Short mmCIF file of C-alpha atoms and ligand atoms in Angstrom, two decimals:
data_model
loop_
_atom_site.label_atom_id
_atom_site.label_comp_id
_atom_site.label_asym_id
_atom_site.label_seq_id
_atom_site.Cartn_x
_atom_site.Cartn_y
_atom_site.Cartn_z
CA MET A 947 -23.77 -16.20 -13.39
CA PHE A 948 -22.40 -13.01 -13.72
CA ALA A 949 -23.78 -9.89 -11.82
CA MET A 950 -23.54 -6.63 -13.17
CA THR A 951 -23.40 -3.29 -11.06
CA ASP A 952 -24.83 -0.23 -11.64
CA GLU A 953 -21.65 1.16 -13.11
CA GLY A 954 -21.20 -1.44 -15.59
CA SER A 955 -18.45 -3.67 -13.97
CA THR A 956 -19.45 -7.38 -13.55
CA ILE A 957 -18.85 -9.65 -10.90
CA ASP A 958 -17.43 -12.64 -11.95
CA PRO A 959 -17.43 -15.66 -9.51
CA THR A 960 -15.30 -18.17 -11.66
CA LYS A 961 -12.14 -15.59 -11.14
CA PRO A 962 -10.75 -15.35 -7.77
CA SER A 963 -10.58 -11.79 -6.15
CA ILE A 964 -7.88 -9.99 -3.86
CA ALA A 965 -10.84 -8.49 -2.00
CA ARG A 966 -12.76 -11.89 -1.71
CA VAL A 967 -9.55 -13.86 -0.87
CA TYR A 968 -8.77 -11.35 1.88
CA ASP A 969 -12.68 -11.44 3.28
CA TYR A 970 -12.07 -15.03 3.34
CA LEU A 971 -8.47 -14.85 5.38
CA LEU A 972 -11.00 -12.18 8.12
CA GLY A 973 -13.64 -14.97 8.46
CA GLY A 974 -15.97 -13.12 6.51
CA LYS A 975 -18.90 -14.19 4.28
CA ASP A 976 -18.46 -12.69 0.89
CA HIS A 977 -16.38 -15.19 -0.92
CA TYR A 978 -16.86 -18.14 -3.52
CA ALA A 979 -15.26 -21.28 -3.85
CA VAL A 980 -12.22 -19.92 -6.41
CA ASP A 981 -11.57 -17.59 -3.67
CA ARG A 982 -11.41 -20.01 -0.96
CA GLU A 983 -9.38 -22.14 -2.89
CA ILE A 984 -6.71 -19.24 -3.16
CA GLY A 985 -7.28 -18.26 0.21
CA ASP A 986 -6.67 -21.99 1.28
CA ILE A 987 -3.27 -22.00 -0.84
CA PHE A 988 -2.08 -19.18 1.49
CA LYS A 989 -3.00 -20.62 4.68
CA ARG A 990 -0.90 -23.75 3.36
CA ASP A 991 2.08 -22.05 2.39
CA LEU A 992 1.96 -19.29 4.65
CA PRO A 993 0.21 -20.45 7.86
CA GLY A 994 0.44 -16.82 9.31
CA SER A 995 -1.48 -15.48 6.57
CA VAL A 996 -4.86 -15.41 8.98
CA ALA A 997 -2.84 -13.48 11.58
CA ILE A 998 -1.24 -11.22 8.78
CA ALA A 999 -4.95 -10.06 7.81
CA PHE A 1000 -6.05 -9.65 11.21
CA ALA A 1001 -3.02 -7.72 12.65
CA ASN A 1002 -3.44 -5.17 9.65
CA ARG A 1003 -6.93 -4.75 10.22
CA ALA A 1004 -6.14 -4.08 13.99
CA ALA A 1005 -3.48 -1.42 13.08
CA LEU A 1006 -5.75 0.02 10.31
CA THR A 1007 -8.60 0.46 13.39
CA ARG A 1008 -5.81 2.15 15.55
CA ALA A 1009 -4.60 4.45 13.18
CA VAL A 1010 -8.04 5.88 12.22
CA ARG A 1011 -8.74 5.72 16.17
CA GLU A 1012 -5.62 7.59 16.73
CA ILE A 1013 -6.00 10.39 13.70
CA VAL A 1014 -9.57 11.14 14.98
CA THR A 1015 -8.57 11.50 18.81
CA GLY A 1016 -5.14 13.13 18.26
CA THR A 1017 -5.71 15.52 15.24
CA ASP A 1018 -8.38 17.68 13.69
CA VAL A 1019 -8.79 15.48 10.61
CA ARG A 1020 -12.21 14.67 9.82
CA GLN A 1021 -11.92 13.51 6.30
CA PHE A 1022 -10.40 10.24 5.05
CA ILE A 1023 -9.73 8.58 1.62
CA ASP A 1024 -9.63 4.87 2.20
CA LEU A 1025 -7.36 3.80 -1.07
CA GLY A 1026 -8.00 -0.24 -1.72
CA SER A 1027 -10.66 -0.51 1.36
CA GLY A 1028 -11.89 -3.87 0.59
CA LEU A 1029 -15.19 -5.53 1.17
CA PRO A 1030 -17.05 -4.37 4.19
CA THR A 1031 -16.19 -6.11 7.67
CA ALA A 1032 -16.26 -5.42 11.24
CA ASP A 1033 -15.00 -1.84 11.94
CA ASN A 1034 -14.83 -0.33 8.81
CA VAL A 1035 -13.21 3.16 8.48
CA HIS A 1036 -16.20 5.39 8.74
CA GLN A 1037 -17.51 3.32 12.01
CA VAL A 1038 -14.39 3.89 13.86
CA ALA A 1039 -14.11 7.38 12.69
CA GLN A 1040 -17.41 8.27 13.55
CA ARG A 1041 -17.54 6.47 16.73
CA HIS A 1042 -15.20 9.32 18.11
CA ALA A 1043 -16.35 12.21 15.92
CA PRO A 1044 -19.89 11.58 14.12
CA GLN A 1045 -18.85 14.29 11.70
CA CYS A 1046 -16.03 12.28 10.02
CA ARG A 1047 -16.65 11.51 6.38
CA VAL A 1048 -15.06 8.91 4.51
CA VAL A 1049 -14.48 8.08 0.40
CA TYR A 1050 -13.82 4.29 -0.02
CA VAL A 1051 -11.86 3.51 -2.99
CA ASP A 1052 -11.63 -0.12 -4.38
CA THR A 1053 -11.37 -1.49 -8.22
CA ASP A 1054 -13.22 -4.46 -7.27
CA PRO A 1055 -17.19 -4.40 -8.40
CA GLN A 1056 -18.07 -6.51 -5.47
CA VAL A 1057 -16.81 -3.75 -2.87
CA LEU A 1058 -19.06 -1.47 -4.93
CA VAL A 1059 -21.90 -3.25 -4.39
CA HIS A 1060 -21.43 -4.81 -0.94
CA GLY A 1061 -20.14 -1.33 -0.04
CA ARG A 1062 -23.27 0.41 -1.34
CA ALA A 1063 -25.06 -1.86 0.75
CA LEU A 1064 -23.53 -1.63 3.81
CA LEU A 1065 -21.32 1.27 4.26
CA GLU A 1066 -23.45 4.20 2.85
CA GLN A 1067 -25.89 4.09 5.83
CA ASN A 1068 -25.18 7.79 6.27
CA GLU A 1069 -24.19 10.77 4.05
CA ARG A 1070 -21.10 11.04 5.03
CA THR A 1071 -19.47 8.02 3.10
CA ARG A 1072 -19.19 7.30 -0.26
CA VAL A 1073 -18.10 4.20 -2.21
CA VAL A 1074 -16.23 5.11 -5.38
CA LEU A 1075 -15.48 2.68 -8.26
CA ALA A 1076 -11.55 3.49 -9.33
CA ASP A 1077 -8.11 2.18 -9.62
CA VAL A 1078 -5.51 3.66 -7.05
CA ARG A 1079 -2.97 3.87 -9.95
CA ASN A 1080 -5.02 6.65 -11.30
CA PRO A 1081 -5.13 9.06 -8.67
CA GLU A 1082 -6.11 11.99 -10.42
CA GLN A 1083 -9.43 10.03 -11.42
CA VAL A 1084 -10.12 9.25 -7.62
CA ARG A 1085 -9.57 12.66 -6.56
CA THR A 1086 -11.54 14.43 -9.02
CA HIS A 1087 -14.56 11.53 -9.20
CA PRO A 1088 -17.80 13.35 -8.15
CA ASP A 1089 -18.16 11.37 -5.29
CA THR A 1090 -14.46 12.43 -3.96
CA THR A 1091 -15.06 16.02 -4.24
CA GLU A 1092 -18.65 16.07 -3.10
CA LEU A 1093 -17.24 14.69 0.51
CA ILE A 1094 -13.82 15.93 0.64
CA ASP A 1095 -12.75 19.28 1.31
CA PHE A 1096 -9.09 19.73 -0.29
CA ASP A 1097 -8.62 22.84 1.43
CA ARG A 1098 -8.70 20.86 4.61
CA PRO A 1099 -6.14 18.30 5.83
CA VAL A 1100 -7.27 14.77 4.72
CA ALA A 1101 -6.27 11.36 6.09
CA VAL A 1102 -5.32 9.18 2.95
CA MET A 1103 -5.15 5.45 3.71
CA PHE A 1104 -2.95 3.03 1.90
CA SER A 1105 -3.89 0.16 4.29
CA ALA A 1106 -2.66 -3.33 2.58
CA ILE A 1107 -2.81 -1.54 -0.73
CA LEU A 1108 0.51 -0.37 -2.02
CA HIS A 1109 2.04 -4.30 -2.17
CA HIS A 1110 -0.84 -4.80 -4.76
CA VAL A 1111 0.89 -2.19 -7.17
CA ASN A 1112 3.77 -3.46 -8.79
CA ASP A 1113 7.20 -1.65 -9.01
CA ASP A 1114 6.47 -0.51 -12.75
CA GLU A 1115 3.28 1.01 -11.72
CA ASP A 1116 5.36 3.42 -9.42
CA PRO A 1117 3.84 3.19 -6.07
CA ALA A 1118 6.01 6.05 -4.84
CA GLY A 1119 4.17 7.88 -7.36
CA ILE A 1120 0.80 7.28 -6.21
CA VAL A 1121 1.59 8.57 -2.75
CA ARG A 1122 3.49 11.47 -4.02
CA TYR A 1123 0.86 12.19 -6.26
CA TRP A 1124 -1.55 12.41 -2.87
CA ARG A 1125 1.12 14.29 -0.74
CA ASP A 1126 1.27 17.01 -3.76
CA HIS A 1127 -2.47 17.33 -3.56
CA VAL A 1128 -3.69 17.54 -0.03
CA PRO A 1129 -2.75 20.40 2.14
CA ALA A 1130 0.02 20.32 5.33
CA GLY A 1131 -0.99 18.67 8.26
CA SER A 1132 -2.31 15.69 6.17
CA TYR A 1133 -2.06 12.20 7.34
CA PHE A 1134 -0.83 8.99 5.60
CA PHE A 1135 -1.30 5.66 6.84
CA VAL A 1136 0.59 2.48 5.08
CA SER A 1137 0.32 -1.35 5.71
CA HIS A 1138 2.53 -3.30 3.75
CA PHE A 1139 3.46 -6.77 3.55
CA ARG A 1140 6.68 -6.93 4.36
CA SER A 1141 9.59 -9.38 3.19
CA GLY A 1142 11.08 -11.58 5.38
CA ASP A 1143 13.41 -12.44 2.64
CA ASN A 1144 12.31 -16.45 3.41
CA PRO A 1145 10.96 -19.09 1.52
CA GLU A 1146 7.68 -18.59 2.56
CA THR A 1147 7.23 -14.86 1.43
CA ARG A 1148 8.76 -15.79 -1.99
CA GLN A 1149 6.48 -18.52 -2.46
CA ALA A 1150 3.55 -16.22 -1.50
CA GLU A 1151 4.51 -13.52 -3.72
CA ALA A 1152 4.60 -16.16 -6.06
CA VAL A 1153 1.00 -17.24 -5.79
CA LEU A 1154 -0.06 -13.61 -6.04
CA HIS A 1155 1.66 -12.96 -9.15
CA LYS A 1156 0.20 -16.10 -10.54
CA THR A 1157 -3.50 -15.48 -9.70
CA PHE A 1158 -3.52 -11.47 -10.01
CA GLY A 1159 -0.76 -10.70 -11.85
CA ARG A 1160 0.29 -8.50 -9.11
CA GLY A 1161 2.10 -8.53 -5.27
CA ARG A 1162 4.87 -7.18 -3.81
CA TRP A 1163 6.58 -8.02 -0.49
CA ARG A 1164 8.91 -5.10 -0.32
CA THR A 1165 11.94 -4.68 2.65
CA ASP A 1166 11.71 -2.06 5.06
CA GLU A 1167 13.94 0.13 3.16
CA GLU A 1168 11.87 -0.16 -0.06
CA ILE A 1169 8.57 0.21 2.15
CA ALA A 1170 9.91 3.48 3.69
CA SER A 1171 10.97 5.10 0.24
CA LEU A 1172 7.45 5.10 -0.56
CA LEU A 1173 6.93 7.83 2.20
CA ASP A 1174 9.33 9.83 0.79
CA GLY A 1175 8.96 13.60 1.63
CA LEU A 1176 6.52 13.10 4.30
CA GLU A 1177 7.27 13.26 8.25
CA ILE A 1178 7.31 9.24 9.67
CA LEU A 1179 5.47 9.54 12.89
CA ASP A 1180 6.53 7.46 16.03
CA PRO A 1181 6.99 4.12 16.38
CA GLY A 1182 8.16 4.25 12.77
CA ILE A 1183 7.14 1.90 10.40
CA VAL A 1184 7.06 -1.37 12.67
CA PRO A 1185 5.33 -4.93 12.31
CA ALA A 1186 1.88 -3.90 12.59
CA PRO A 1187 1.04 -5.55 16.34
CA ARG A 1188 3.81 -3.28 17.63
CA TRP A 1189 2.11 0.10 16.05
CA ARG A 1190 0.84 1.75 18.80
CA PRO A 1191 -0.67 -1.44 20.45
CA ASP A 1192 -3.57 -0.47 23.02
CA ALA A 1193 -2.44 -0.80 26.50
CA VAL A 1194 -5.63 -2.43 27.91
CA ASP A 1195 -6.09 -4.97 25.34
CA SER A 1196 -2.40 -5.83 24.44
CA PRO A 1197 -1.70 -9.30 24.84
CA TRP A 1198 1.73 -8.15 26.42
CA ALA A 1199 0.35 -5.28 28.59
CA GLY A 1200 2.33 -5.50 31.86
CA LYS A 1201 3.72 -8.51 30.78
CA GLY A 1202 6.90 -6.82 28.96
CA GLU A 1203 6.85 -6.74 25.41
CA ARG A 1204 6.08 -10.39 24.04
CA GLU A 1205 8.01 -12.35 21.01
CA LEU A 1206 6.02 -11.70 18.11
CA THR A 1207 5.50 -14.73 15.55
CA VAL A 1208 7.60 -15.23 12.84
CA TRP A 1209 4.42 -14.22 10.40
CA GLU A 1210 3.82 -11.24 12.50
CA HIS A 1211 6.92 -9.47 10.96
CA LEU A 1212 5.62 -9.66 7.89
CA ILE A 1213 3.05 -7.03 8.00
CA VAL A 1214 4.01 -3.67 9.09
CA ALA A 1215 2.28 -0.52 9.60
CA GLY A 1216 3.40 3.42 10.27
CA LEU A 1217 1.81 6.90 9.77
CA ALA A 1218 3.22 9.89 8.32
CA ARG A 1219 2.38 13.62 8.06
CA LYS A 1220 2.58 16.34 5.56
CA ALA A 1221 4.57 18.82 7.17
CA ALA A 1222 3.91 22.46 6.93
N1 LIG B 1455 -7.67 -1.67 2.95
C1 LIG B 1455 -8.34 -3.01 3.48
C2 LIG B 1455 -7.57 -3.45 4.95
O1 LIG B 1455 -6.30 -3.02 5.19
O2 LIG B 1455 -7.95 -4.28 5.48
C3 LIG B 1455 -8.48 -4.20 2.53
C4 LIG B 1455 -7.52 -4.43 1.86
S1 LIG B 1455 -7.21 -5.69 0.67
C5 LIG B 1455 -5.67 -6.82 1.32
C6 LIG B 1455 -6.56 -4.93 -0.61
C7 LIG B 1455 -7.68 -4.15 -1.56
O3 LIG B 1455 -7.73 -3.37 -2.47
C8 LIG B 1455 -8.95 -5.06 -2.33
O4 LIG B 1455 -10.27 -4.74 -2.07
C9 LIG B 1455 -8.57 -5.12 -3.82
O5 LIG B 1455 -9.71 -5.23 -4.77
C10 LIG B 1455 -8.16 -3.72 -3.81
N2 LIG B 1455 -7.33 -3.01 -4.90
C11 LIG B 1455 -6.47 -3.80 -5.51
N3 LIG B 1455 -5.82 -3.42 -6.23
C12 LIG B 1455 -6.32 -2.14 -6.68
C13 LIG B 1455 -6.39 -1.00 -7.34
N4 LIG B 1455 -5.47 -0.93 -8.27
N5 LIG B 1455 -7.07 0.00 -7.31
C14 LIG B 1455 -7.97 -0.12 -6.42
N6 LIG B 1455 -8.34 -1.10 -5.21
C15 LIG B 1455 -7.48 -2.24 -5.66
#
């Protein structure tokens, strides 16, 4: 019933996991009945859950591409990376620059098992089982130091992870830690649940708390304050579909800017840079 990873953590199919619920919302295959049950509650109470998951993923993909094509940064730390899905960070990055190196970090043992099977297809990726709330452990992990040269700029990806860190766990302190331990010219991508101050997001937050004991939908101001001391790049922290949309496949290309659905306002994305 319980599967043990080679690092001694157990995969428990009787308890829902954030990574597997997210995989279910993205239409993946790595989930159990308990995860689908929670995913279905989200789909019912927050009908835009699937749209939010896809909008987030698409913004992450664009951000990786922007970093690789627009800067010299060739190394990524993907915090709370999730289960492998389509267009994982190293696939997008290496499509543009094959020398890119990516360290995936997650607490979920299933991510470790599937990640190691599916992501470590080349010597330039690693999957680290660690808690983002302990950034020192992540940074000094042998797999991290083997792949990442901290004398050179790094892209630190906080994609849909900081909303799983409660206020009393100091999410801003986690970002600050990385800011203080990477060189100038490093990039920080953040996507985050944005509070619509409506009953749906309050209800979703309650479901996350009841199920996982964590989960925080933050306001624009709260999200921006997580990036304190960093230079937030254009177009700022905006609903994920509005973050540097692709000209060619944007649904509103050539037709003026389309209205976003109410749900698409509930996930924001932004890219920041550590100035010299
Ligand atoms: N980053 C991916 C993306 O944006 O598509 C996946 C996001 S998924 C919503 C959140 C992931 O964060 C899950 O895989 C979960 O296991 C992981 N996670 C949650 N809390 C964590 C923590 N404290 N440390 C490391 N990973 C965590």
